[in-house]
XYZ file of N, CA and C in Angstrom:
483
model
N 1.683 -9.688 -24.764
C 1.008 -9.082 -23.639
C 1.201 -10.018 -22.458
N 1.850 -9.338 -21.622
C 2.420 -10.393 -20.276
C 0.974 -10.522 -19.354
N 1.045 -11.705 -18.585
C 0.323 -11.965 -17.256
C -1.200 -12.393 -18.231
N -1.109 -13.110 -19.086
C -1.832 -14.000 -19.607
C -3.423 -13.208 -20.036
N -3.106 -11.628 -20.493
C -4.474 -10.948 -20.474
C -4.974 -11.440 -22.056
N -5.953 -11.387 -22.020
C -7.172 -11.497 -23.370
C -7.295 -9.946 -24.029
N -6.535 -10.296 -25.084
C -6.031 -9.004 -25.880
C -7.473 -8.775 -26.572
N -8.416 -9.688 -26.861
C -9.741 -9.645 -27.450
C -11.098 -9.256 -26.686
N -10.490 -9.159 -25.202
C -11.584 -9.292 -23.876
C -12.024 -8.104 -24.481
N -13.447 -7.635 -24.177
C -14.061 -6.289 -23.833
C -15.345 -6.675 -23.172
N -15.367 -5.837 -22.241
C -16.130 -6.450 -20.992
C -16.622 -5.009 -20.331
N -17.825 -5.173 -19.899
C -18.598 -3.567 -19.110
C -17.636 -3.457 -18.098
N -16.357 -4.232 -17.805
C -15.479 -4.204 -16.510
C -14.206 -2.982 -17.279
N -14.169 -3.235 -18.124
C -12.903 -2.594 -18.543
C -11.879 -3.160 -17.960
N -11.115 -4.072 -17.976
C -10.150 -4.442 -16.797
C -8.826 -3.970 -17.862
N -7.915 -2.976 -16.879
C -6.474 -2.939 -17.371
C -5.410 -3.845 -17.709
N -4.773 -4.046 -18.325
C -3.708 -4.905 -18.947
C -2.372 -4.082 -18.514
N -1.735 -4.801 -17.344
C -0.499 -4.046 -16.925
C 1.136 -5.269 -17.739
N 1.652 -4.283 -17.940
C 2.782 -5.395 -19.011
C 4.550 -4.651 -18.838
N 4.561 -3.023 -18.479
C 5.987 -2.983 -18.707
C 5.776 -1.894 -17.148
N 6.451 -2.562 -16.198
C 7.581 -1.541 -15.084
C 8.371 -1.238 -15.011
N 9.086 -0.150 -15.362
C 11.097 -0.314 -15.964
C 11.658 1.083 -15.012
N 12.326 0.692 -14.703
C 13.152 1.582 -14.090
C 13.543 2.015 -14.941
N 13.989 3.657 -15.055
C 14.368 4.316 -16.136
C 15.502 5.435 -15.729
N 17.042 5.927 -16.560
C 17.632 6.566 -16.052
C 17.365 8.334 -16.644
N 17.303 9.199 -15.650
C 16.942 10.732 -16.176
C 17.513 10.852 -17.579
N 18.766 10.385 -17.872
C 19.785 11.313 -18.921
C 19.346 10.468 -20.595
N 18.423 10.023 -20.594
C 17.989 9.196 -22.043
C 18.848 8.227 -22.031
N 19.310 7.484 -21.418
C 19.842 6.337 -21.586
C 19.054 5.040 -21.806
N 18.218 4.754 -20.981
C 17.248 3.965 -21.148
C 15.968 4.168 -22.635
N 16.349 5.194 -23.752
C 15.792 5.114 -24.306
C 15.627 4.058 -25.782
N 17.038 3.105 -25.312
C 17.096 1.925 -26.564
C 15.992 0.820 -26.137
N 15.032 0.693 -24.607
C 13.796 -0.107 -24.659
C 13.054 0.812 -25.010
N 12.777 1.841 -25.729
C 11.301 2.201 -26.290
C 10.700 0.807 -26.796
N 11.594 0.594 -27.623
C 10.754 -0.837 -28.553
C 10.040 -1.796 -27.811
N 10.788 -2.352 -26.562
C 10.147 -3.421 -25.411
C 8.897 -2.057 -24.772
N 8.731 -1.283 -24.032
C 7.604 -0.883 -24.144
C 6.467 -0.427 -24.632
N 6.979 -0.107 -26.047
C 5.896 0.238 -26.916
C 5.253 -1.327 -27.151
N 5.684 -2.122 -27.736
C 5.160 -3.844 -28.427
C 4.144 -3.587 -27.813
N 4.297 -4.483 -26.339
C 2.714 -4.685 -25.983
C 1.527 -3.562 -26.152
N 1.570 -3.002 -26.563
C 0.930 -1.524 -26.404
C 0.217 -1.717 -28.314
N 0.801 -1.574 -28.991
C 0.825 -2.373 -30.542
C 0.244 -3.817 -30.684
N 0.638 -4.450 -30.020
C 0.039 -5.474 -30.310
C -1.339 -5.989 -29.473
N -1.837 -5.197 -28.302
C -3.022 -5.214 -28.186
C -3.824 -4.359 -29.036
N -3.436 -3.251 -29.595
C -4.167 -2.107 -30.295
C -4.392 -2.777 -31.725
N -3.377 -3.991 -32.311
C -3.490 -4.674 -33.661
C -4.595 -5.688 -33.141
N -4.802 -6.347 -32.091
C -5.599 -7.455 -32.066
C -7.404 -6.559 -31.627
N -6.939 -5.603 -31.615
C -8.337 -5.231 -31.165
C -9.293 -4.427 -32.461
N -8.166 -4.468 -33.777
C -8.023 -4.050 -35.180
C -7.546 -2.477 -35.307
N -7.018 -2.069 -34.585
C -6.719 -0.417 -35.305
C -5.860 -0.805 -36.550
N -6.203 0.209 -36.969
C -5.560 0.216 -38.608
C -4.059 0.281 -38.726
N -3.767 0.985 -39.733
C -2.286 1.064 -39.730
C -1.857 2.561 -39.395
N -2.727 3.005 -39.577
C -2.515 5.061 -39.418
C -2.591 4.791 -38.136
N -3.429 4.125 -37.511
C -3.809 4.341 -36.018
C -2.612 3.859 -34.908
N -2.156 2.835 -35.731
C -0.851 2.045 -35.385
C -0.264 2.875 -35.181
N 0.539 3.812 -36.325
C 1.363 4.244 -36.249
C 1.447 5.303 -35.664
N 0.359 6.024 -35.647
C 0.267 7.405 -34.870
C 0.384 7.319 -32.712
N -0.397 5.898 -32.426
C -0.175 5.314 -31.227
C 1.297 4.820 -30.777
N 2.054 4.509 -31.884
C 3.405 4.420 -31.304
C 4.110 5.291 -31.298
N 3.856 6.708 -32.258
C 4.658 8.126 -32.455
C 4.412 8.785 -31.593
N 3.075 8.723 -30.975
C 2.447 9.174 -29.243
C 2.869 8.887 -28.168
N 3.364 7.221 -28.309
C 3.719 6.698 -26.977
C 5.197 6.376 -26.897
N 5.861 6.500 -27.876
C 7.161 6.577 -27.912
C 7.599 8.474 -27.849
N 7.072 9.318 -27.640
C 7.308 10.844 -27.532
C 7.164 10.799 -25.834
N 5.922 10.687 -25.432
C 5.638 10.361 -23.792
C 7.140 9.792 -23.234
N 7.300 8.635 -23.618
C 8.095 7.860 -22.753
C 9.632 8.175 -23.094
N 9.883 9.296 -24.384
C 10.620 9.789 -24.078
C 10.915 11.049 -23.212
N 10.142 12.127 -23.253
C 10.123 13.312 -22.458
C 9.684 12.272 -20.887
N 9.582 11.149 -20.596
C 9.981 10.898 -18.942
C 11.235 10.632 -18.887
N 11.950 9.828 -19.982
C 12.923 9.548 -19.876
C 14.231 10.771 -20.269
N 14.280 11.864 -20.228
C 14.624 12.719 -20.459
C 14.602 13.969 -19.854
N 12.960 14.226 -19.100
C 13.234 15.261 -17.924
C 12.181 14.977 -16.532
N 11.562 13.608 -16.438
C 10.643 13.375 -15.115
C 11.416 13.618 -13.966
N 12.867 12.773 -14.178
C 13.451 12.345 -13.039
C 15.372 13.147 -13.264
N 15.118 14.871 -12.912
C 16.592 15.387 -13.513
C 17.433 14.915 -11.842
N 17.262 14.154 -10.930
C 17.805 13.840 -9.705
C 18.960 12.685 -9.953
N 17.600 11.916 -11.012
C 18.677 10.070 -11.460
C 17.893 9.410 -11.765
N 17.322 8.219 -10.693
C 16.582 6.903 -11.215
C 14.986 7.269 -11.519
N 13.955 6.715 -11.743
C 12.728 6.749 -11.486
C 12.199 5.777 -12.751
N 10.811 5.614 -12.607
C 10.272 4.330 -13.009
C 8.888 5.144 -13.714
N 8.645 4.041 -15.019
C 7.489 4.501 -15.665
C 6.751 3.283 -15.706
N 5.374 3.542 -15.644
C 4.330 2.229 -16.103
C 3.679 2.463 -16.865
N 3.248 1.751 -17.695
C 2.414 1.723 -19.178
C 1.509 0.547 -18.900
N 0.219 1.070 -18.971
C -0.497 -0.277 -19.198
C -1.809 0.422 -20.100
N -2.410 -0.735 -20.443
C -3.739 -0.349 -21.639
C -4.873 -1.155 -21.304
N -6.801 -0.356 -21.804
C -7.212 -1.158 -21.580
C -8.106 -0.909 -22.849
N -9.033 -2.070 -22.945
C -10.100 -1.430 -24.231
C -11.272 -1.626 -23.834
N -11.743 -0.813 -24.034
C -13.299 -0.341 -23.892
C -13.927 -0.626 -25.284
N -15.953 -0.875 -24.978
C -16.394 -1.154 -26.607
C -16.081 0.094 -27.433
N -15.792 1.490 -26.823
C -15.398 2.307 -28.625
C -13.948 2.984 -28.034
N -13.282 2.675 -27.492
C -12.079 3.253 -27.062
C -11.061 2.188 -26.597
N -9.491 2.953 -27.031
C -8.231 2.009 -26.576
C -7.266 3.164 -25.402
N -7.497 2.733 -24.418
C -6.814 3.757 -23.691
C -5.394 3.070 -22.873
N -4.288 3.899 -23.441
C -3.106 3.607 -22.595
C -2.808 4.534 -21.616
N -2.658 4.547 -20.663
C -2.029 4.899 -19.669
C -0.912 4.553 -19.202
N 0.237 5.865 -19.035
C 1.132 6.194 -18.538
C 1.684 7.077 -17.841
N 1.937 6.485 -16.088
C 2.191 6.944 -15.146
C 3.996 6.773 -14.681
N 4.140 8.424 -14.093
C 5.834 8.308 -13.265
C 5.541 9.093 -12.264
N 6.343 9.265 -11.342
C 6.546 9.992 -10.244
C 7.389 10.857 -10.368
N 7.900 11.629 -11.593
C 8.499 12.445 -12.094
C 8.184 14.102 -11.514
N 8.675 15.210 -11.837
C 8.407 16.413 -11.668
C 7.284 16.559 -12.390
N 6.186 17.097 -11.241
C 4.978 17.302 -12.450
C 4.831 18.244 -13.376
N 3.841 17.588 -14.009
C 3.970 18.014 -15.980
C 3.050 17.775 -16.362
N 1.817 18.641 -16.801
C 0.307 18.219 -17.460
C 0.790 18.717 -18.807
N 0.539 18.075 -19.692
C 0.901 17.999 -21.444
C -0.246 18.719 -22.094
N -1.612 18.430 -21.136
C -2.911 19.597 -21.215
C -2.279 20.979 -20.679
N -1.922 21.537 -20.189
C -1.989 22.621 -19.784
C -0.578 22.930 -20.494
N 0.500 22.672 -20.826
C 1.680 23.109 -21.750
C 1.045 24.035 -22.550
N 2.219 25.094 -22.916
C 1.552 25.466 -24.175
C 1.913 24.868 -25.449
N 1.468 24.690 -26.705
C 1.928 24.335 -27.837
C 3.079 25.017 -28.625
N 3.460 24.397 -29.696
C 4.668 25.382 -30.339
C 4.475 26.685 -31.189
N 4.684 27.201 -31.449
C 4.518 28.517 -32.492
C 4.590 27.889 -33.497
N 3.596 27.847 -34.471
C 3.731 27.043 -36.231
C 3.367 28.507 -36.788
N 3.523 29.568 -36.707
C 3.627 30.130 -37.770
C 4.883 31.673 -37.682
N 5.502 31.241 -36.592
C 7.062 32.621 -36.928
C 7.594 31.335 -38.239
N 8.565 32.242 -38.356
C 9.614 31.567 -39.227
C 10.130 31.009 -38.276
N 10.740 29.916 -38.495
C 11.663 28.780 -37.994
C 12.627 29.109 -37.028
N 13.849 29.928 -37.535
C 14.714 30.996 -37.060
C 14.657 31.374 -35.829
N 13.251 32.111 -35.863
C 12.381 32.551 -34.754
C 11.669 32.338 -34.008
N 11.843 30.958 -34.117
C 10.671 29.916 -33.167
C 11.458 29.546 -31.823
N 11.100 29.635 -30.705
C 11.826 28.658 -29.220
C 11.629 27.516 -29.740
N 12.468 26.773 -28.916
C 12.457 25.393 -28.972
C 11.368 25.005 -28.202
N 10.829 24.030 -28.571
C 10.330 22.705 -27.744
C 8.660 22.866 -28.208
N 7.801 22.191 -27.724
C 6.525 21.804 -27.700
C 6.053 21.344 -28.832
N 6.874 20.886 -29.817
C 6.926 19.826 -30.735
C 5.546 18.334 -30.713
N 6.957 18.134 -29.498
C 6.182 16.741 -28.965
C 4.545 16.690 -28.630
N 4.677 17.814 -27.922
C 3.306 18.054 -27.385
C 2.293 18.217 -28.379
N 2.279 18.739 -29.685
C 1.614 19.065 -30.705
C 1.423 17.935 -31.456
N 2.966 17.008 -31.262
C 2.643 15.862 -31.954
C 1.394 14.707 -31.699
N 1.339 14.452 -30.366
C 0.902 13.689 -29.184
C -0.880 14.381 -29.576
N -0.960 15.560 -29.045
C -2.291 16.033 -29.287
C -3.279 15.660 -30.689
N -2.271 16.146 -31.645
C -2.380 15.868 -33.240
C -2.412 13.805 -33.357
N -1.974 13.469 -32.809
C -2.049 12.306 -33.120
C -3.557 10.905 -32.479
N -3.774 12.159 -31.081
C -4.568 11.190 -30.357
C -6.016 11.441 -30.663
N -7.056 10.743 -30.220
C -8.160 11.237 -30.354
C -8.458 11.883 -29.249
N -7.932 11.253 -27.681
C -8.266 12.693 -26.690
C -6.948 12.256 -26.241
N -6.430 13.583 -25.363
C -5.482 13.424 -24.257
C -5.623 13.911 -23.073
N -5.512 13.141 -21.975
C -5.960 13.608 -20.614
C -5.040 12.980 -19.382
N -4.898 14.753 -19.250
C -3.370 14.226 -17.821
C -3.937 14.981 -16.470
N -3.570 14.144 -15.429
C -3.612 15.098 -14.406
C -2.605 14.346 -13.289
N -2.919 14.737 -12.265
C -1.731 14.158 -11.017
C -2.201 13.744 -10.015
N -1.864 12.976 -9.317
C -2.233 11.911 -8.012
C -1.655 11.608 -7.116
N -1.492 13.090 -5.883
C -0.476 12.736 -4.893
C 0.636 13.017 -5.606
N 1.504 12.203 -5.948
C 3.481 12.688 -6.033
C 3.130 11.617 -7.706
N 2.174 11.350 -8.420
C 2.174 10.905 -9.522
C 1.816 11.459 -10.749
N 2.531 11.941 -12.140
C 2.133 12.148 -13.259
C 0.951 11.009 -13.880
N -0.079 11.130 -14.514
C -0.922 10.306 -15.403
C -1.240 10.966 -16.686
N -1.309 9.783 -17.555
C -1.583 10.924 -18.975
C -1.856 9.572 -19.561
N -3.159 9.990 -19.780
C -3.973 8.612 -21.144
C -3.771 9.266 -22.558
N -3.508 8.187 -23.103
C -3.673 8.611 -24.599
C -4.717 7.896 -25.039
N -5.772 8.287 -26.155
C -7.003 7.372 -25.869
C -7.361 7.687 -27.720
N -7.434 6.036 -28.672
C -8.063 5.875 -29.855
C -9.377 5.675 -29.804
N -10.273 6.608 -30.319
C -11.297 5.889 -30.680
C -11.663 5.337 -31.565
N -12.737 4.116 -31.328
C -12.512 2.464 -32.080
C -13.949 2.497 -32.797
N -14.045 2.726 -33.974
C -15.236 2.476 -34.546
C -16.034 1.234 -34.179
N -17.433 0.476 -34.855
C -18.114 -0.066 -34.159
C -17.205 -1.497 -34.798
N -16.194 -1.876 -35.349
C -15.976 -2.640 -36.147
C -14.833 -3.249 -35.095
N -14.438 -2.016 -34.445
C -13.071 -2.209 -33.403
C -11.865 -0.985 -34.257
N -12.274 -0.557 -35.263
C -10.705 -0.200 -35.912
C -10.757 1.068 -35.168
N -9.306 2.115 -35.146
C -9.421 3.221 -34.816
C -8.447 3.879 -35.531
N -9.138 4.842 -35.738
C -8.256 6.181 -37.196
C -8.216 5.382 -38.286
């Protein structure tokens, strides 16, 4: 966790933990740093104790996000994503913001799970995944900015899921 934050802090302040700014290219190219942006994101969520389900479901969440920016925010060329996290006493909330074409992941619709396969459109996968995985999800927009928290909740122990 860069810029020297206290991965253990929890404080009535809530203070954010900012760690990855990356310029990112539209066409998935930039998607071999998932790994450098997900870490810090994992390894505050391990020091604050989420489990291992919780682990894993927080990186299958936040590695889906940061691919659908990296894939259709920016269909022009360059643009930039930020990820940062903070923890609260019963919640781990990451936030991730682009200046991408806006896109609320709340208001999408979900996929069809029950045509046959065959017969299903593509897409909203992700979105089902992300929902299914988080304890809440909440997006909205700010001026010319996408936001979308993904948010664990942390039993009284610290763990979450």
């Amino acid at each position: 966790v860069e810029h020297g934050a206290d991965v253990n802090a929890r404080s009535s302040e809530c203070p954010w933990f900012y760690w990855a700014t990356t310029r990112l290219m539209s066409e998935g190219r930039r998607e071999e740093e998932l790994p450098r942006w997900v870490a810090p994101v994992l390894e505050m969520a391990r020091a604050t104790g989420v489990g291992e389900e919780g682990l894993s479901g927080l990186e299958l969440a936040l590695e889906e996000c940061l691919v659908n920016v990296c894939r259709y925010a920016y269909p022009e060329g360059m643009g930039w994503v930020e990820v940062s996290c903070r923890v609260e006493p019963d919640r781990l909330v990451v936030l991730v913001e682009d200046e991408g074409i806006a896109f609320s992941i709340t208001e999408a619709a979900g996929p069809d799970l029950t045509s046959e396969i065959s017969d299903r459109k593509i897409g909203g996968l992700g979105i089902h995944l992300i929902r299914s995985l988080m304890d809440e999800v909440v997006c909205w927009r700010e001026g010319n900015r996408n936001l979308l928290e993904l948010v664990l909740h942390l039993t009284a122990g610290g763990e979450g899921r």
